[in-house]
Coordinates of C-alpha atoms and ligand atoms in Angstrom, one line a residue:
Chain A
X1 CA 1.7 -64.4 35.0
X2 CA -1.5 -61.9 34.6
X3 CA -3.1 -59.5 32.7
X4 CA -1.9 -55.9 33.9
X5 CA -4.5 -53.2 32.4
X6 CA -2.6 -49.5 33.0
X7 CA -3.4 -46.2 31.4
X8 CA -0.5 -44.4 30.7
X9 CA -0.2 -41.6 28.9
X10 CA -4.4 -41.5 28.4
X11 CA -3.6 -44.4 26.5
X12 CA -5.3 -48.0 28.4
X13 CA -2.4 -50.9 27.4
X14 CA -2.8 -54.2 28.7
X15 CA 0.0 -56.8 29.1
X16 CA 0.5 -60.3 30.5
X17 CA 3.6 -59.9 33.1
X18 CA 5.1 -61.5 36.5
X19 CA 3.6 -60.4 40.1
X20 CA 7.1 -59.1 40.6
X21 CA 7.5 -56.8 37.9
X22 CA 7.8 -53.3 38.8
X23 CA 5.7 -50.2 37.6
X24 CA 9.0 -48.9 35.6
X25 CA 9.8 -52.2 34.3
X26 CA 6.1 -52.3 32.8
X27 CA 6.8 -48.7 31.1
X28 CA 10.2 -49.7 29.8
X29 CA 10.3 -52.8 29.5
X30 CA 6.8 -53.6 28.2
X31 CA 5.7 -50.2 26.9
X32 CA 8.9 -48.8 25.9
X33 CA 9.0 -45.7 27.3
X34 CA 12.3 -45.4 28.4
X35 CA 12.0 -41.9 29.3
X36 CA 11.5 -42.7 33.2
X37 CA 15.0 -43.5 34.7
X38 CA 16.3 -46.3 37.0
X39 CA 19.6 -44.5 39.2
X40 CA 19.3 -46.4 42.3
X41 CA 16.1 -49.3 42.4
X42 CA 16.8 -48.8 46.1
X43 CA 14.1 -46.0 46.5
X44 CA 16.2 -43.7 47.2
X45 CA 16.9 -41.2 43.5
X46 CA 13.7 -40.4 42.4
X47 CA 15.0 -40.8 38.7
X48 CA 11.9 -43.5 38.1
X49 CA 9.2 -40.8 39.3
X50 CA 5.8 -40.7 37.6
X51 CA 2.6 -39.7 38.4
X52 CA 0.2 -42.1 39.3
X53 CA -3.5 -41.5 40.6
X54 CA -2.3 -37.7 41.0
X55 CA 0.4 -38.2 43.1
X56 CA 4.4 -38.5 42.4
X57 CA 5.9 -42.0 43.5
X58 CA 8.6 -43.7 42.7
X59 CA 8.2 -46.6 40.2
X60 CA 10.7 -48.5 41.4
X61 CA 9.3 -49.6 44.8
X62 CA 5.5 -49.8 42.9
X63 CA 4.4 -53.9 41.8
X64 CA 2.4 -52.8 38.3
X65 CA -0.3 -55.4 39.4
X66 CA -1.0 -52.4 42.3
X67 CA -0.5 -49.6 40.5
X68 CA -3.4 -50.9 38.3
X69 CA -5.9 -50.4 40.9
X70 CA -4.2 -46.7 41.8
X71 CA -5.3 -44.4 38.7
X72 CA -3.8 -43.2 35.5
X73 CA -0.2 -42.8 35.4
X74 CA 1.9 -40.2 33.4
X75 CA 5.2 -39.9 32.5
X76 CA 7.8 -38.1 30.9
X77 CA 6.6 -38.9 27.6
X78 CA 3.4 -38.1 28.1
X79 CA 4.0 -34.5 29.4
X80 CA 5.5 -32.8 25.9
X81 CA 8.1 -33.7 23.3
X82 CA 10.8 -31.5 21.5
X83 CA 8.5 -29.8 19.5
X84 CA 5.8 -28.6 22.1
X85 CA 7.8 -28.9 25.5
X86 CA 5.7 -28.4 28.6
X87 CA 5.8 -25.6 31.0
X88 CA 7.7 -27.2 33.3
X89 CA 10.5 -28.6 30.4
X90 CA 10.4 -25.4 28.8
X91 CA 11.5 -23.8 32.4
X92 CA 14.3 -26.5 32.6
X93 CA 15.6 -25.6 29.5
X94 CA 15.5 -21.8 29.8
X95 CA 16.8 -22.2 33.4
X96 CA 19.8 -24.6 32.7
X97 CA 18.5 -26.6 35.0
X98 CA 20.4 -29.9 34.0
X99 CA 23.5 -31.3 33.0
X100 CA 23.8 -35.1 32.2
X101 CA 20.0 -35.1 32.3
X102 CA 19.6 -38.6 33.8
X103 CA 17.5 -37.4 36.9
X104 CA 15.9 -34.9 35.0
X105 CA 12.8 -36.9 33.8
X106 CA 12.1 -37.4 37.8
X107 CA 12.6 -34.0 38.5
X108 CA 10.4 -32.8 36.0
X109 CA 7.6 -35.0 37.0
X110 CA 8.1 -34.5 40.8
X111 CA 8.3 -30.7 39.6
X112 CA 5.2 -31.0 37.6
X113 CA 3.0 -33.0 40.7
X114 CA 4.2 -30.0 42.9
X115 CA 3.0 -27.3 40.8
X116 CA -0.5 -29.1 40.4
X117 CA -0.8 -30.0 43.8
X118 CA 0.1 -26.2 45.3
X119 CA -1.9 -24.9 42.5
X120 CA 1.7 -22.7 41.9
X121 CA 1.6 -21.3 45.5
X122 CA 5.2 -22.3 45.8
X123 CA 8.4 -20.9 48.1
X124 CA 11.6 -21.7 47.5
X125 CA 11.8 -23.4 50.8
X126 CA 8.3 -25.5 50.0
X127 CA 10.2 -26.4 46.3
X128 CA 13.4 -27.5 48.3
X129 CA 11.3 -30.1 50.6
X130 CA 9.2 -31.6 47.9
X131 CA 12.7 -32.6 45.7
X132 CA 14.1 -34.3 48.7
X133 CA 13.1 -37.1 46.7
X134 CA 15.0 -36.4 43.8
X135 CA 19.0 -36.6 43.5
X136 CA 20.6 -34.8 41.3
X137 CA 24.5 -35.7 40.9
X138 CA 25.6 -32.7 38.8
X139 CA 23.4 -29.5 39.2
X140 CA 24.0 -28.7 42.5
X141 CA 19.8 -27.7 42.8
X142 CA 20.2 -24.3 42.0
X143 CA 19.0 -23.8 38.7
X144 CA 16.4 -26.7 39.0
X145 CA 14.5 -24.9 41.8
X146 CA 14.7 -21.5 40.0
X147 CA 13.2 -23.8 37.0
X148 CA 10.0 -24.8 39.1
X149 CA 9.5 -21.5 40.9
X150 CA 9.2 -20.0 37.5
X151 CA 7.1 -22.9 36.1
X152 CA 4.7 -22.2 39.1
X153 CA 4.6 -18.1 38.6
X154 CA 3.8 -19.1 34.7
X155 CA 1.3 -21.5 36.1
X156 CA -0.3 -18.9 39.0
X157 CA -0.4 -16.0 35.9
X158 CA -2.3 -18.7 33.3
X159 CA -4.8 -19.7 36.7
X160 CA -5.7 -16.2 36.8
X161 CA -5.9 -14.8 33.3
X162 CA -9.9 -14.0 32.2
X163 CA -11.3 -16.7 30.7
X164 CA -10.8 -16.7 26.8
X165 CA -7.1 -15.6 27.1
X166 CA -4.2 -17.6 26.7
Chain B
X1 CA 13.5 -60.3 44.1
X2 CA 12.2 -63.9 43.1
X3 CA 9.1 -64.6 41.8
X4 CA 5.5 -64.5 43.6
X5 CA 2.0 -63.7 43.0
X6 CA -0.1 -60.8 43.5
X7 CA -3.2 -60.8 44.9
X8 CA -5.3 -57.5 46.0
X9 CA -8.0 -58.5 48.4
X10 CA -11.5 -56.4 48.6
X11 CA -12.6 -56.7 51.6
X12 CA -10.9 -57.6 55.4
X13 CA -12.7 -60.8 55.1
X14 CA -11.5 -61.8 51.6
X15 CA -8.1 -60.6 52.4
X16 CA -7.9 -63.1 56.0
X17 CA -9.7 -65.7 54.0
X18 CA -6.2 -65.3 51.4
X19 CA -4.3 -65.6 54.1
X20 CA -5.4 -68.8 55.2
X21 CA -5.3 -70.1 52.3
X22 CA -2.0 -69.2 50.3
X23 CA 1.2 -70.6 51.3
X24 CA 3.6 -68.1 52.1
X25 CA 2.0 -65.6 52.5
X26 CA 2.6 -61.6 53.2
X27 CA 0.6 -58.5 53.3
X28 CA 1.4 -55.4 50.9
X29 CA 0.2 -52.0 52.1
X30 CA 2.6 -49.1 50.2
X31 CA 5.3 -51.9 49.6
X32 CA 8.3 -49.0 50.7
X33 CA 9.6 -51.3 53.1
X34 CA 8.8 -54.8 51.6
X35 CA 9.9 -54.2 48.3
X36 CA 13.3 -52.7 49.2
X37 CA 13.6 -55.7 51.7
X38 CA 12.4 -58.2 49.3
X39 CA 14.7 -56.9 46.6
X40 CA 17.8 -58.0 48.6
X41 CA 16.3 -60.9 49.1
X42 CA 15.8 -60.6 53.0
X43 CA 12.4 -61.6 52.2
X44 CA 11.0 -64.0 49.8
X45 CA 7.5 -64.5 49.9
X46 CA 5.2 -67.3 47.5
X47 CA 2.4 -64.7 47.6
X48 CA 1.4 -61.1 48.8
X49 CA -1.6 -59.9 49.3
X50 CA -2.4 -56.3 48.5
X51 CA -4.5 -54.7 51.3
X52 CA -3.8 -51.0 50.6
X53 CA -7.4 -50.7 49.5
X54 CA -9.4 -52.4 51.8
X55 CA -12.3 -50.0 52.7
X56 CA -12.0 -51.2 56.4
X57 CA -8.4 -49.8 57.0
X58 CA -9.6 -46.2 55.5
X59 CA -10.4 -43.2 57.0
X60 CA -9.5 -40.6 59.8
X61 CA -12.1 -39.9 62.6
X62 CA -13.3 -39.2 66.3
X63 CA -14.8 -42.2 68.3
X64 CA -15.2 -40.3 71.9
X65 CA -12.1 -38.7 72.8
X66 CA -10.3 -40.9 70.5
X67 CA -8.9 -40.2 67.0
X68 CA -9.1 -43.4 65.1
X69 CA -7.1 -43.8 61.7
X70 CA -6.9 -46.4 59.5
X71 CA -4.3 -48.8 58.9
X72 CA -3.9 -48.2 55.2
X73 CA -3.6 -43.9 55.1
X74 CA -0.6 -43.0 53.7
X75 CA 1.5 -40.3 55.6
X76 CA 0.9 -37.9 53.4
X77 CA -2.9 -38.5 54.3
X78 CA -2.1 -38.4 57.7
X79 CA 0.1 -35.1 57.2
X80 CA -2.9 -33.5 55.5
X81 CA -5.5 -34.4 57.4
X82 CA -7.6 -31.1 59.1
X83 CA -8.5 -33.4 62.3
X84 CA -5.1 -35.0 62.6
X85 CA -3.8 -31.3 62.6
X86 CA -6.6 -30.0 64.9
X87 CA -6.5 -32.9 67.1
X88 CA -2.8 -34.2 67.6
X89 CA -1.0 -31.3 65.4
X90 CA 2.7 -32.7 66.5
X91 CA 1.5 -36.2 65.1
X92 CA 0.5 -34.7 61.2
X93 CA 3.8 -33.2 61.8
X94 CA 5.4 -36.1 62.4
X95 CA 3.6 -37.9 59.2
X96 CA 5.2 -34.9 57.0
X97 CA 8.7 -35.7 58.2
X98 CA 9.1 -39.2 57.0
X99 CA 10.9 -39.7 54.1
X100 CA 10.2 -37.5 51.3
X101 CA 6.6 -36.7 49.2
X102 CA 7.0 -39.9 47.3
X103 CA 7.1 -42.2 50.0
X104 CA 4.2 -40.4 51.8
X105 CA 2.3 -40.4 48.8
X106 CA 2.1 -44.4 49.2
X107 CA 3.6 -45.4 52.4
X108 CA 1.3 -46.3 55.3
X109 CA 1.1 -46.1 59.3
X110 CA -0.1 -49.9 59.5
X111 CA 2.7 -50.9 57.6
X112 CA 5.4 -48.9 59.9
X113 CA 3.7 -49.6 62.7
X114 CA 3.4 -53.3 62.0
X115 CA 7.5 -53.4 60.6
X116 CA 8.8 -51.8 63.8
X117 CA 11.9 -50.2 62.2
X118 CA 14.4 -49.1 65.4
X119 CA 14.4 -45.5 63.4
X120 CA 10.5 -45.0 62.2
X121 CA 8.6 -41.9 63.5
X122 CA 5.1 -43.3 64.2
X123 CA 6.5 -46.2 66.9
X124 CA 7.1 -42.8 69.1
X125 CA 3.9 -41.5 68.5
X126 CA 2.1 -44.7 69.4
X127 CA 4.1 -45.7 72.7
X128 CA 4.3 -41.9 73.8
X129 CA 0.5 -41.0 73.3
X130 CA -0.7 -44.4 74.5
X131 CA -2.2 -45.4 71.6
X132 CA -4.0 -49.2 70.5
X133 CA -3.6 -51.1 67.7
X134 CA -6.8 -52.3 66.6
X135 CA -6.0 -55.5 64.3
X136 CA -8.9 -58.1 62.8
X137 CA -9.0 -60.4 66.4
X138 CA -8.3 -57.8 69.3
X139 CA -7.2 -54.2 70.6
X140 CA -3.4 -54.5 72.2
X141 CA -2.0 -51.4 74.1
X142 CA 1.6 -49.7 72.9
X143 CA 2.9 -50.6 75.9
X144 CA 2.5 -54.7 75.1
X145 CA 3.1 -54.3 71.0
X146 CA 6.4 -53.0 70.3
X147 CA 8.7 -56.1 71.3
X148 CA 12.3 -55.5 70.0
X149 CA 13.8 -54.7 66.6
X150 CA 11.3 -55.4 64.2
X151 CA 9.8 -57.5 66.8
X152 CA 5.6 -56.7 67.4
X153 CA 2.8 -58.5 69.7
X154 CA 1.3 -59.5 66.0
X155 CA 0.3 -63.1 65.3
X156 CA 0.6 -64.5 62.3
X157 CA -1.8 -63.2 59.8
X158 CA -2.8 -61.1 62.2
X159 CA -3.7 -57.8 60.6
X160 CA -4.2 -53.5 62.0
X161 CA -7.5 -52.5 61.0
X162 CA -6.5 -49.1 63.0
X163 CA -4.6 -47.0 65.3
X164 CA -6.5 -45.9 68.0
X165 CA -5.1 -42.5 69.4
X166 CA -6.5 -41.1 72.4
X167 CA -6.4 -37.1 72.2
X168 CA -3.9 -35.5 74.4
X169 CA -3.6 -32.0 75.7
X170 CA -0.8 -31.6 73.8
X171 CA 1.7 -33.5 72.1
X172 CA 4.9 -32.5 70.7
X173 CA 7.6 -34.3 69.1
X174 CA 11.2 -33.7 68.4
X175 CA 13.3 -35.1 65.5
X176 CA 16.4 -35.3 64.3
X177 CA 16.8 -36.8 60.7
X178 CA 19.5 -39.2 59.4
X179 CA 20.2 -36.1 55.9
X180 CA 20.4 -39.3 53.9
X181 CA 17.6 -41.4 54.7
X182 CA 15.6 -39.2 56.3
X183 CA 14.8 -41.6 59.3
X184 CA 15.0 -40.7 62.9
X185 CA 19.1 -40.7 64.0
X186 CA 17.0 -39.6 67.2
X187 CA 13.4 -38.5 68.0
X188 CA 11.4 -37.9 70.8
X189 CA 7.4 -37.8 71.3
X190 CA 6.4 -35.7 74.7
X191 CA 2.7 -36.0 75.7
X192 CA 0.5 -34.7 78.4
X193 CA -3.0 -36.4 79.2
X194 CA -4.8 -36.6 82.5
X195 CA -1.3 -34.6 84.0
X196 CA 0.7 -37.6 83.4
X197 CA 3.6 -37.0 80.9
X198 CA 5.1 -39.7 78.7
X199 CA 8.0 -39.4 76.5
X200 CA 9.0 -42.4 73.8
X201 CA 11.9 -42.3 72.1
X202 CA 12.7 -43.8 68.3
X203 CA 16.2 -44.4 66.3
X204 CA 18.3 -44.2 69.4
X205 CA 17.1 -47.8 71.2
X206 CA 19.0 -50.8 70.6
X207 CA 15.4 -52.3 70.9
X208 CA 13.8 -50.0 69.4
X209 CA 11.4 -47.6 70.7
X210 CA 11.6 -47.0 74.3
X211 CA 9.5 -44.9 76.8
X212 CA 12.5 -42.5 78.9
X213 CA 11.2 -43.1 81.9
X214 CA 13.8 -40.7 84.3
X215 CA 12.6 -38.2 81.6
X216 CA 8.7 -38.7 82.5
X217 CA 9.2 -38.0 86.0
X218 CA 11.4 -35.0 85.5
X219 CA 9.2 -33.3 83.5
X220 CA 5.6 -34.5 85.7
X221 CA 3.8 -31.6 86.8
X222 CA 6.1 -29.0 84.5
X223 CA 7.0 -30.2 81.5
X224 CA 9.9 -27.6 80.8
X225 CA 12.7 -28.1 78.5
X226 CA 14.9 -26.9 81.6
X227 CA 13.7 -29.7 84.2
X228 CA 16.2 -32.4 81.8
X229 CA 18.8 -30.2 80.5
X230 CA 21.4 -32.5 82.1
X231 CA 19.5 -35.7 81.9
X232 CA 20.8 -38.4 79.2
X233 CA 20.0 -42.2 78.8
X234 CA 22.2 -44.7 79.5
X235 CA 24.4 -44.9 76.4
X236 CA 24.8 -48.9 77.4
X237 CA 20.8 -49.2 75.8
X238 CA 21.8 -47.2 72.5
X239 CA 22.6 -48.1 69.1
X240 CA 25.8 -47.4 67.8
X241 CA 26.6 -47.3 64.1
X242 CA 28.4 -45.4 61.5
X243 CA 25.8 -42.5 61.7
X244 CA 26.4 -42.0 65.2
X245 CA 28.3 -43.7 68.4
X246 CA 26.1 -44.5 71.9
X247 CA 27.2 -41.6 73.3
X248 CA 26.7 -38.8 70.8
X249 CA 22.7 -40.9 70.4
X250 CA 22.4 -40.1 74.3
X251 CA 23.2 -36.6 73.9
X252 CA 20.4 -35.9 70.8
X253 CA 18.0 -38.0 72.8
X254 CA 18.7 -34.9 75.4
X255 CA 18.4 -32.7 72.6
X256 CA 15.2 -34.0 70.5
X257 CA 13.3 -34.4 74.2
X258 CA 14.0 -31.0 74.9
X259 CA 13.1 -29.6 71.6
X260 CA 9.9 -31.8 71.9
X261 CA 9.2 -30.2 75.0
X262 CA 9.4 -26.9 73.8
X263 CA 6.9 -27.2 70.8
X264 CA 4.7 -28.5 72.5
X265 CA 1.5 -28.1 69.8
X266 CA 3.9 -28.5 67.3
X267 CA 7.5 -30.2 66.2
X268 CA 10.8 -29.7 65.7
X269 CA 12.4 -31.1 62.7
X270 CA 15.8 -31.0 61.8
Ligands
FAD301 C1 13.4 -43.6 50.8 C2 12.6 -44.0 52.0 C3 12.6 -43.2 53.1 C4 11.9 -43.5 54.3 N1 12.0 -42.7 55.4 C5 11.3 -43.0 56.5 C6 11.3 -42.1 57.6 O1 11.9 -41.1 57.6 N2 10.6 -42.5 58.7 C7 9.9 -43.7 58.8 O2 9.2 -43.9 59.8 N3 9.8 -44.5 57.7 C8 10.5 -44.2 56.6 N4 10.4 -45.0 55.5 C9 9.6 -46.2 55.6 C10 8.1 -45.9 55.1 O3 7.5 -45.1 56.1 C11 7.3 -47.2 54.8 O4 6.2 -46.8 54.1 C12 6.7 -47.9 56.1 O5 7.8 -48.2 57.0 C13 6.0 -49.2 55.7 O6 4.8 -48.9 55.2 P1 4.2 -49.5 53.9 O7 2.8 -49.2 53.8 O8 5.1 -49.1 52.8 O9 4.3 -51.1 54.3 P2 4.8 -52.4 53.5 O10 6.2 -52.2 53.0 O11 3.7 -52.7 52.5 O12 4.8 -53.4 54.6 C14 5.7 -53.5 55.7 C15 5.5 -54.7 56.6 O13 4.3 -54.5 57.3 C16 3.3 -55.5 57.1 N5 2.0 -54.8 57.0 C17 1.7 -53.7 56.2 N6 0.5 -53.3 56.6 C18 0.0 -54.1 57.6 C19 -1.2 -54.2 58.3 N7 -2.2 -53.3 58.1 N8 -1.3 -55.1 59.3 C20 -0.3 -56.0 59.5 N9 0.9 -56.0 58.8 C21 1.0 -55.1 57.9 C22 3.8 -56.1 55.7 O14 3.4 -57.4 55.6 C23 5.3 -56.0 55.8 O15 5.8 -57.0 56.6 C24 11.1 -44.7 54.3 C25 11.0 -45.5 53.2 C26 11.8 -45.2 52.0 C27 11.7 -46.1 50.8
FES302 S1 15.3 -45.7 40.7 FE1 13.5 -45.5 41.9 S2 14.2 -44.2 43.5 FE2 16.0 -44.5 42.4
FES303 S1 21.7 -33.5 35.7 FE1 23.0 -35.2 36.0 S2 22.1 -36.2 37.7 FE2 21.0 -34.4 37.5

């Protein structure tokens, strides 16, 4: 057992767990934050996608004791809630962009990173590469990738409004 | 997975020094093939020791006419990288086809390089553009370090500080990608350096990576697409598996070379 010191969420929680256990069992298991998904544990759904240090990975295939020395991590919970939604949930929600909803709080993050990382200069085909990541049993894509490529155009039009604006 | 301990060396010294000292121990760079593997319990180590931040296995630059990059950059640092893609452009190429943006966020070239997976990109890259591995104790050529499936030239706690590339004239690399994994069904790295040519071929071998040597010396002096249209491997040397039989590998390894041949500068992927 050892001490495992993450900030999640802008919040720094420490907690005394196994060298095995898992980024996503820390959130859920230790922190309760259920929000972040576990569809495969084989790597392969991208339902257990946070951010961590900046960058998307799946928390499934990351030992907590490492993602300690990576950066902050965010999740689901720590993006919005039902009564302020983020960009990129409000875009899911407008755009029907789920059904079940049990990969959606990996798509959203994944969805989320990309916008950051392209600063919103996203094409549908750029949008398509980056979710390859991310299954999605009932959607079929199509509304999820209208859902980011409007969540980046709202993103590009905020980037450059004049200062002072909203 | 059973139970271990993590360690996270600081330096390449403290991190050998672990080594010696732990029983049963294993390195952890991005842990995207470990985990998985240590999940189903084909792997059950006492200890691993974390060397994905080990300043000595950082960085991207030029030594001479070589491009040197660290053992611990992730693909998508490889991918990004302005020298890689000014340099060797079909190898950043090849760095943003593996898997998808979450595993190059964390996965790393020391760690494919040093598993040897019979379907990973960067074992092409290295045999093709005649690249050495730099580890703690000694440089070792491709052409001595990939030894079979999963099989490398690697001692025991013997650790890649670096892959050493020497710049080609050009490079390019064809791939053809298993839609559920993502790994090579079949790919092909061409390269030209002092006029010889040398293709390696990943995903098809039923040793893993193999340099097509009928291929070279058709394509010596003129590397065309057109100089190996009807050239295929022996289907005897290929995998077959429920992806894809011998004889349908033999005919993409046709394929990928000749694609690889034709973007030269560049990649084809599929
Ligand atoms: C969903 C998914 C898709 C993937 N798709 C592809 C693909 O398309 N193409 C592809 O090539 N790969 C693919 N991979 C594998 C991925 O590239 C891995 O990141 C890589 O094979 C291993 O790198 P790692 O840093 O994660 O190594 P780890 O898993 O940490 O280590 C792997 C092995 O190498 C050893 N090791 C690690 N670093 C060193 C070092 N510096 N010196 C000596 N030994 C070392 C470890 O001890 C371990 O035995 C995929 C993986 C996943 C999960
Ligand atoms: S639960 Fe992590 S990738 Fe599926
Ligand atoms: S909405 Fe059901 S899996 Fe994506």
């Amino acid at each position: 057992m050892q001490d495992v010191t993450l900030t999640v969420n802008g919040k720094t929680e420490t907690r005394r767990v196994e060298g095995r256990t898992l980024l996503v069992q820390f959130l859920r298991e230790h922190l309760g934050l259920t929000g972040t998904h576990v569809g495969c544990d084989t790597s392969q759904c991208g339902a257990c996608t946070v951010i961590l240090g900046g960058r998307a990975v799946k928390s499934c295939t990351i030992l907590a004791s490492a993602a300690a020395a990576r950066g902050e991590v965010l999740t689901i919970e720590g993006l919005g809630d039902e009564e302020a939604l983020s960009p990129m949930q409000e875009a899911f929600h407008r755009h029907h962009a789920l059904q079940c909803g049990f990969c959606t709080p990996g798509m959203v993050m994944a969805a989320h990173n990309m916008v950051q990382r392209h600063e919103g200069e996203l094409t549908e085909a750029i949008v398509r590469r980056e979710l390859e990541g991310n299954l999605c049993r009932c959607t079929g894509y199509h509304n999820i990738v209208k859902a980011v490529l409007a969540a980046a155009e709202a993103h590009r039009a905020v980037a450059s409004a004049p200062a002072g604006q909203d | 997975m059973y139970a271990f301990d993590y360690h996270r060396a600081r330096s390449l010294e403290e991190a050998l020094k672990l080594f010696a000292t732990l029983d049963e121990a294993t390195f952890l760079a991005g842990g995207h093939t470990l985990l998985p593997t240590m999940k189903n319990r084909l792997a059950a180590p006492e200890n691993l020791i974390d060397i994905s931040a080990l300043p000595e296995l950082s960085g991207i630059g030029m030594q001479g006419g070589v491009l040197r990059i660290g053992a611990a950059m992730t693909h998508h640092a490889v991918a990004a990288s302005s020298l890689v893609a000014e340099t060797i452009p079909a190898l950043a190429a090849l760095a943003g086809s593996i898997g998808d943006v979450q595993v190059r966020h964390v996965g790393t070239m020391g760690g494919s390089v040093a598993n040897n997976d019979p379907a990973a990109d960067y074992p092409a890259a290295v045999l093709s553009l005649g690249a050495e591995i730099e580890t703690d104790r000694r440089r070792i050529p491709a052409d001595d370090f990939f030894q079979g499936l999963y099989a490398t030239a690697l001692e025991e706690g013997e650790l890649i500080v670096a892959i050493r590339f020497p710049v080609p004239e050009t490079a390019g690399y064809g791939k053809y990608r298993n839609p559920a994994s993502r790994y090579a069904l079949a790919a092909s790295f061409v390269s030209i350096r002092d006029g010889a040519v040398r293709v390696a071929v990943t995903g098809a071998g039923k040793n893993g990576v193999f340099r097509w040597e009928a291929a070279e010396q058709a394509l010596m002096g003129h590397c065309s697409a057109s100089r190996i249209a009807d050239l295929r491997p022996e289907s005897d040397a290929l995998l077959s598996d429920m992806h894809a039989d011998a004889a349908f590998r033999a005919n993409l390894v046709n394929v990928v070379t000749r694609r690889a041949a034709e973007h030269l500068g560049g990649a084809s992927i599929v």
